[in-house]
CSV table of N, CA, C and O in Angstrom, one decimal:
chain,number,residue,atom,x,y,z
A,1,UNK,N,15.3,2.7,-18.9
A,1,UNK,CA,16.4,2.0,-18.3
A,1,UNK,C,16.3,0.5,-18.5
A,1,UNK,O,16.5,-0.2,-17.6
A,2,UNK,N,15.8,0.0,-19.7
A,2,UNK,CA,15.6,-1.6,-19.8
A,2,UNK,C,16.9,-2.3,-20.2
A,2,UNK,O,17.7,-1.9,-21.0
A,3,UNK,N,16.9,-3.1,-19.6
A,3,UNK,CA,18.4,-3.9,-19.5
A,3,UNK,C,19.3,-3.6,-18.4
A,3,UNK,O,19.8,-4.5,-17.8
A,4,UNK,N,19.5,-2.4,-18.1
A,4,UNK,CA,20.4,-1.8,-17.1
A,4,UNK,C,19.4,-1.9,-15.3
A,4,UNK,O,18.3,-1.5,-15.0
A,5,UNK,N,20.7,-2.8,-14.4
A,5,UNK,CA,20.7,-2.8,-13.4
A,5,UNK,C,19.9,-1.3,-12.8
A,5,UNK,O,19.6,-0.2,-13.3
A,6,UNK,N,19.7,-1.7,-11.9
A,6,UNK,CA,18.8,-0.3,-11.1
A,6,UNK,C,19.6,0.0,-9.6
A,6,UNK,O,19.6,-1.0,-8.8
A,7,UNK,N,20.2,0.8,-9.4
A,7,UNK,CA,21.1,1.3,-8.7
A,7,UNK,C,20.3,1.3,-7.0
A,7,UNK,O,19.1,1.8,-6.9
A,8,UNK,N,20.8,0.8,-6.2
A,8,UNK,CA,21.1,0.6,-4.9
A,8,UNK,C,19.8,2.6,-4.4
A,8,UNK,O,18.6,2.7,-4.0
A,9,UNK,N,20.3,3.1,-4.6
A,9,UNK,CA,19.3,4.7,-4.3
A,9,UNK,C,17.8,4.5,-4.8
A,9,UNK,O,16.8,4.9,-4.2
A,10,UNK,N,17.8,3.8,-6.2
A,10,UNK,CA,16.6,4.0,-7.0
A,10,UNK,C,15.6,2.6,-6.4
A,10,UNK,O,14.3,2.6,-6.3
A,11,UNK,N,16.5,1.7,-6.0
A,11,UNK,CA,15.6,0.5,-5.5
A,11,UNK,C,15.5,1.3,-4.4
A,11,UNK,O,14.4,1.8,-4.6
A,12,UNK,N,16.0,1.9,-3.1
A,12,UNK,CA,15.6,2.7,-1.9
A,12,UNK,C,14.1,3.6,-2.4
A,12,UNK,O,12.9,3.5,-2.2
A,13,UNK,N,14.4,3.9,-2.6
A,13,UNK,CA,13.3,5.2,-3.3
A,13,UNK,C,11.8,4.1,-3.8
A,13,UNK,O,10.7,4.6,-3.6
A,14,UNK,N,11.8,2.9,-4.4
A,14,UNK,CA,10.9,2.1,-4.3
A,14,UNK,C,10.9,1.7,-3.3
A,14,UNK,O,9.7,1.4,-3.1
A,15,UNK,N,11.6,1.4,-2.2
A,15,UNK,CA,11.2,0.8,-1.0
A,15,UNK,C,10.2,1.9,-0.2
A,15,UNK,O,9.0,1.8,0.0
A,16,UNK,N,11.1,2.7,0.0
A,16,UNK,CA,10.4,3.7,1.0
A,16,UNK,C,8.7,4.2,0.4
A,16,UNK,O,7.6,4.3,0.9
A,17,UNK,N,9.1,4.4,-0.7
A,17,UNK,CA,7.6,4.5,-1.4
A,17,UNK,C,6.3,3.6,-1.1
A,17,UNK,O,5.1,3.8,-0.7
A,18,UNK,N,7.0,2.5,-1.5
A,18,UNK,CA,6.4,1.3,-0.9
A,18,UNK,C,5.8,1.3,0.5
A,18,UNK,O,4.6,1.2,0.6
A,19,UNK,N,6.6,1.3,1.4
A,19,UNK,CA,6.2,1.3,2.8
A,19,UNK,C,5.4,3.1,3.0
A,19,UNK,O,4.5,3.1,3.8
A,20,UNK,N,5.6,4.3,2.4
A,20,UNK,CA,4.9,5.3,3.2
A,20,UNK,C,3.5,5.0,2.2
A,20,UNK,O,2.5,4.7,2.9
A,21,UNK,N,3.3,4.9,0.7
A,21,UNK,CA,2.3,4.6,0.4
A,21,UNK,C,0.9,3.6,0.9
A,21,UNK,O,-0.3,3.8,1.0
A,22,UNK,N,2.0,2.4,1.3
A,22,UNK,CA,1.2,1.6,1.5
A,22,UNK,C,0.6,2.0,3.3
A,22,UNK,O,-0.4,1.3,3.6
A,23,UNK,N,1.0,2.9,4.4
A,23,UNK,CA,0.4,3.3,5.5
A,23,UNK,C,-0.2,4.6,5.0
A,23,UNK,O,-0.9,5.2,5.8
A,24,UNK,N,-0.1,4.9,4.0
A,24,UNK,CA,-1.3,5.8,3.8
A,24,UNK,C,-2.1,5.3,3.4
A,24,UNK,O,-2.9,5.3,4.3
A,25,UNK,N,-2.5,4.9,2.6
A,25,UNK,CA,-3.8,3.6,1.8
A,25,UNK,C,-4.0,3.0,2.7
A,25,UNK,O,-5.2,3.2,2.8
A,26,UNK,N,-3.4,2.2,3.7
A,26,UNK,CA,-4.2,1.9,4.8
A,26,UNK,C,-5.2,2.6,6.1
A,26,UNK,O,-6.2,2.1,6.7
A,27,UNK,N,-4.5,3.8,6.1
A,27,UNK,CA,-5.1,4.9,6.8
A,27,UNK,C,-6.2,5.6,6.0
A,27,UNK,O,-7.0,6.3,6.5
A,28,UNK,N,-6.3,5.2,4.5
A,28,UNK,CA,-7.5,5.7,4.1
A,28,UNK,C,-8.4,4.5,3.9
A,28,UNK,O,-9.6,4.8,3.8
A,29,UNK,N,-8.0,3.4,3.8
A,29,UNK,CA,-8.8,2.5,4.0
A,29,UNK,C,-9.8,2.4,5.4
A,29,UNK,O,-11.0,2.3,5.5
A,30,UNK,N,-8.7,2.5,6.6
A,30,UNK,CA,-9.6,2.6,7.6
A,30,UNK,C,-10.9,3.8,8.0
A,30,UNK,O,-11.9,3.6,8.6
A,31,UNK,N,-10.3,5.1,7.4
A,31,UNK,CA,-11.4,6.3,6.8
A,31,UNK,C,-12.4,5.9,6.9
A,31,UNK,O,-13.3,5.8,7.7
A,32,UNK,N,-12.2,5.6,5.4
A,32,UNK,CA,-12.9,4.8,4.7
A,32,UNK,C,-14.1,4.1,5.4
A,32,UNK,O,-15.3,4.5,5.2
A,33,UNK,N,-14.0,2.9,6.3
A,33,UNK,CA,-14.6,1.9,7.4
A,33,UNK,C,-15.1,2.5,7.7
A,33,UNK,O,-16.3,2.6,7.3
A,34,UNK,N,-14.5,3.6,9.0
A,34,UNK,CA,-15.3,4.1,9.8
A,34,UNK,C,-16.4,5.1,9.1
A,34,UNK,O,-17.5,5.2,9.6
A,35,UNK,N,-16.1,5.8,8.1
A,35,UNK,CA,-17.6,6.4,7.2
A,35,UNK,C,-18.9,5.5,7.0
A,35,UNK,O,-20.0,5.9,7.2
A,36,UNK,N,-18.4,4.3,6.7
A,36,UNK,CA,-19.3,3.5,6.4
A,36,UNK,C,-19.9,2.6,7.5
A,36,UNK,O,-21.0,2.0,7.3
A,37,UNK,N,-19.3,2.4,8.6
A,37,UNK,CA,-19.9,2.3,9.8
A,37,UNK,C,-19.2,0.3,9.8
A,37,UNK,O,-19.8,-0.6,10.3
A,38,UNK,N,-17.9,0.3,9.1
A,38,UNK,CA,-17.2,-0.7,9.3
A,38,UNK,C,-16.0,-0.4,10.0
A,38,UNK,O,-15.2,0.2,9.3
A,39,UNK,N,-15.8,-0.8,11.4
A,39,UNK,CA,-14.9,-0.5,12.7
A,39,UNK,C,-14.0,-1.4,12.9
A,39,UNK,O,-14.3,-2.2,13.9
A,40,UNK,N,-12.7,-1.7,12.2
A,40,UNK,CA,-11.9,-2.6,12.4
A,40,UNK,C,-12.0,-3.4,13.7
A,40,UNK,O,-12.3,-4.6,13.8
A,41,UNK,N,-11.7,-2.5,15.0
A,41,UNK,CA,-11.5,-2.3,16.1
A,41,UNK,C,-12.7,-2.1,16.8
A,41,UNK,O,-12.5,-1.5,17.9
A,42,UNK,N,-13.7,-2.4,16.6
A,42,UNK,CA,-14.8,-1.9,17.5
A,42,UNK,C,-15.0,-2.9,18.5
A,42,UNK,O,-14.4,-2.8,19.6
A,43,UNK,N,-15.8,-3.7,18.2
A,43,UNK,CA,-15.9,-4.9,19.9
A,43,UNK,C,-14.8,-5.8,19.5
A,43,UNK,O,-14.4,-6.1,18.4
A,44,UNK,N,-14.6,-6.2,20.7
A,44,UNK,CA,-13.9,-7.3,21.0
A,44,UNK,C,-14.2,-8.9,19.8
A,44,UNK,O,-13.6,-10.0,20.2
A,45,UNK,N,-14.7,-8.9,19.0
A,45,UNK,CA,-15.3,-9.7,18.3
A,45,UNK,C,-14.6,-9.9,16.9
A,45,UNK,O,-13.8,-9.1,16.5
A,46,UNK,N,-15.0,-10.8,16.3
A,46,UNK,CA,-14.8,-10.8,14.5
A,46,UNK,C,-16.0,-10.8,14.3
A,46,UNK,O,-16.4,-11.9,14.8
A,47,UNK,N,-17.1,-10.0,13.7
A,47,UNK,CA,-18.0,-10.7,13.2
A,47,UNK,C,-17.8,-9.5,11.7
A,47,UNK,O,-16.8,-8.7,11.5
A,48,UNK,N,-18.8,-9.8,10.9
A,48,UNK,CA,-19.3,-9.3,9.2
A,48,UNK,C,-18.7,-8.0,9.6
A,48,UNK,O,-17.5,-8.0,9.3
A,49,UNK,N,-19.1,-6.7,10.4
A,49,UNK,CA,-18.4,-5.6,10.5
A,49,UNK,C,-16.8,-5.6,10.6
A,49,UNK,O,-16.2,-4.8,9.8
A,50,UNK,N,-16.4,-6.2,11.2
A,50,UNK,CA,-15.2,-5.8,11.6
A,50,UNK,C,-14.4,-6.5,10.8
A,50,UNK,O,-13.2,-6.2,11.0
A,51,UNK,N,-14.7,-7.6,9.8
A,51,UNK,CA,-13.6,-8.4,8.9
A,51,UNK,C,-13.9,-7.4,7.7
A,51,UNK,O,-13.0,-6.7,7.1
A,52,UNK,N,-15.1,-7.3,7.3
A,52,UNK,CA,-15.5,-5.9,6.1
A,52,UNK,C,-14.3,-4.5,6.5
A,52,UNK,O,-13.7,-3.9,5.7
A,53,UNK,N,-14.2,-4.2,8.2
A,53,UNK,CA,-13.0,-3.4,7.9
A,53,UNK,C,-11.7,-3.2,7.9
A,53,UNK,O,-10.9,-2.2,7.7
A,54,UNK,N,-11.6,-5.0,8.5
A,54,UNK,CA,-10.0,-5.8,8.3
A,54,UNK,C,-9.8,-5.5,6.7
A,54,UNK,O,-9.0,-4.8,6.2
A,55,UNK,N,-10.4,-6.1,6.4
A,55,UNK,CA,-10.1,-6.2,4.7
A,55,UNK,C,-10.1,-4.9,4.2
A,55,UNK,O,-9.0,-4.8,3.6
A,56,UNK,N,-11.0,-3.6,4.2
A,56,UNK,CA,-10.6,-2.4,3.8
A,56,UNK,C,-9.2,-1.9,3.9
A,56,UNK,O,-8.6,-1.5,2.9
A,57,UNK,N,-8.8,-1.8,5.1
A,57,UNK,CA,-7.4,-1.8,5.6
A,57,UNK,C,-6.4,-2.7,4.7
A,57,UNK,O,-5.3,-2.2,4.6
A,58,UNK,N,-6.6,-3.4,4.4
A,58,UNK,CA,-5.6,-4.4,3.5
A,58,UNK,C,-5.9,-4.0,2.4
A,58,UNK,O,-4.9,-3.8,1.7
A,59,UNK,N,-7.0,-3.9,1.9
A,59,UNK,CA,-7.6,-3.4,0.2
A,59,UNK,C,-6.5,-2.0,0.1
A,59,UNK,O,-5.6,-2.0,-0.7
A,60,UNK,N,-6.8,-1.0,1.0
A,60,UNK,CA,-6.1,0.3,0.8
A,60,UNK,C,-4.6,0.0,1.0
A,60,UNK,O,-3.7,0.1,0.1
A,61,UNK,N,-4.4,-0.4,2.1
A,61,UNK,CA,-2.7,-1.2,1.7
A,61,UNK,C,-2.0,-1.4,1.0
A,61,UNK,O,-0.9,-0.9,0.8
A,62,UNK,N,-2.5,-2.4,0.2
A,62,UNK,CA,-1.7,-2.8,-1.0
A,62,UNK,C,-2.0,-2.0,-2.0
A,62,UNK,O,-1.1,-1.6,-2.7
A,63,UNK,N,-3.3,-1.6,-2.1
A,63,UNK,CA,-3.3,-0.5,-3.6
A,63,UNK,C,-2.4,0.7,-3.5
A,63,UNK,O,-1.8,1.3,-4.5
A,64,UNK,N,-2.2,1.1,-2.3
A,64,UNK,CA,-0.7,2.2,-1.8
A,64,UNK,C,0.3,1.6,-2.2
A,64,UNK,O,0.8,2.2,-3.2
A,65,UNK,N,1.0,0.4,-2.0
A,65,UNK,CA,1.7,-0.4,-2.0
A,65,UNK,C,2.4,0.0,-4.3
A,65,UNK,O,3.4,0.5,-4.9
A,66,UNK,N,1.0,-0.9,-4.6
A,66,UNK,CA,1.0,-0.8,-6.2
A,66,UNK,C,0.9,0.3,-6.5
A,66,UNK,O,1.2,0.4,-7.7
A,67,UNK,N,0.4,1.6,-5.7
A,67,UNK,CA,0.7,3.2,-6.7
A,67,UNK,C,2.1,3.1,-6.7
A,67,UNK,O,2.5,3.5,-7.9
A,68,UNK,N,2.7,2.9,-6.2
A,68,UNK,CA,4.5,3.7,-5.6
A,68,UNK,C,4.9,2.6,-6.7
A,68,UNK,O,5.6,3.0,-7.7
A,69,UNK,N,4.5,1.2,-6.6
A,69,UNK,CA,5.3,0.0,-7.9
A,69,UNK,C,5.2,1.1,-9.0
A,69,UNK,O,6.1,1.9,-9.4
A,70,UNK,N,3.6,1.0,-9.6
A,70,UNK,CA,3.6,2.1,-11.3
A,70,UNK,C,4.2,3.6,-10.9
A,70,UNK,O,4.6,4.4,-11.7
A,71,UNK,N,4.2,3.7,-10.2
A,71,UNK,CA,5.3,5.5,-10.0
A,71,UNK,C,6.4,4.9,-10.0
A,71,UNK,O,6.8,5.4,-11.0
A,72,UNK,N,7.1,4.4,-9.6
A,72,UNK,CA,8.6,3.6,-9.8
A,72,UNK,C,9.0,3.2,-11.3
A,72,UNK,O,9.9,3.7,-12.0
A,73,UNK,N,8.2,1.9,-11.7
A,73,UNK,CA,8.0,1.9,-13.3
A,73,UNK,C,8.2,2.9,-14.2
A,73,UNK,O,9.2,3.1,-14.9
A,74,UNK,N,7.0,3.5,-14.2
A,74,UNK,CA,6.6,4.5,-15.0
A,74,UNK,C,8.1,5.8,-15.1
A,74,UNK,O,8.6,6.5,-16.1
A,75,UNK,N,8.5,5.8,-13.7
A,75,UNK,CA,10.6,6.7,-13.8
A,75,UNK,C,11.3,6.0,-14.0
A,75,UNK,O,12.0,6.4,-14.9
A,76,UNK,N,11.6,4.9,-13.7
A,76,UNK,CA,12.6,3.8,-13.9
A,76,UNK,C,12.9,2.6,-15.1
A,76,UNK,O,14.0,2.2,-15.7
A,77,UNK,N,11.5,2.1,-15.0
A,77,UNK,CA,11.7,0.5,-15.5
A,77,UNK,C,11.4,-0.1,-14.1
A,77,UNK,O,11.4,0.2,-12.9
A,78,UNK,N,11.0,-1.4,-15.3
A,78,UNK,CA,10.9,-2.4,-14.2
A,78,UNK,C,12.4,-3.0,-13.2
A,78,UNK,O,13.5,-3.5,-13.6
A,79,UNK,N,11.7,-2.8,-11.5
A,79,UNK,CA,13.0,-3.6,-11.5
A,79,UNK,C,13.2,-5.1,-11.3
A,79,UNK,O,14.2,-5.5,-10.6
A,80,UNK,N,12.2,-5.9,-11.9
A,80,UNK,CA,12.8,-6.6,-11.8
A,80,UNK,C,13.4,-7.2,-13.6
A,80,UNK,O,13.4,-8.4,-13.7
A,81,UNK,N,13.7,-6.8,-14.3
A,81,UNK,CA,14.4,-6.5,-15.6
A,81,UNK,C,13.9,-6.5,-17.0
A,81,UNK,O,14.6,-6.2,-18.0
């Protein structure tokens, strides 16, 4: 589909992808933490643990985020042209 606009349904379908991907990858990011004995949420604190599993959470996030972008691509095209 290169050159041709991307229809109103097909950008939806990247959206939504976008957002359920990226709360899954977060949810496995956080997994993730707690296997490894990094607790987003554990004390009341920021220290080395708990930013190690702020950041996991964000790392898995967005890599959700960018699967659904290349699964979009990869049927579509790019949308932005």
């Amino acid at each position: 589909m290169s050159g041709q606009k991307h229809s109103t349904r097909q950008l939806m379908k990247l959206g939504i992808a976008q957002a359920v991907l990226f709360m899954v990858g977060a949810l496995l990011g956080r997994g993730l933490g707690l296997l490894l004995g990094f607790d987003a949420f554990g004390s009341g604190e920021y220290n080395k643990r708990e930013l190690i599993g702020i950041a996991l959470i964000g790392l898995g996030g967005g890599a959700g985020a960018q699967a659904a972008r290349v699964w979009y691509t990869g049927k579509y095209g790019d949308p932005r042209g």
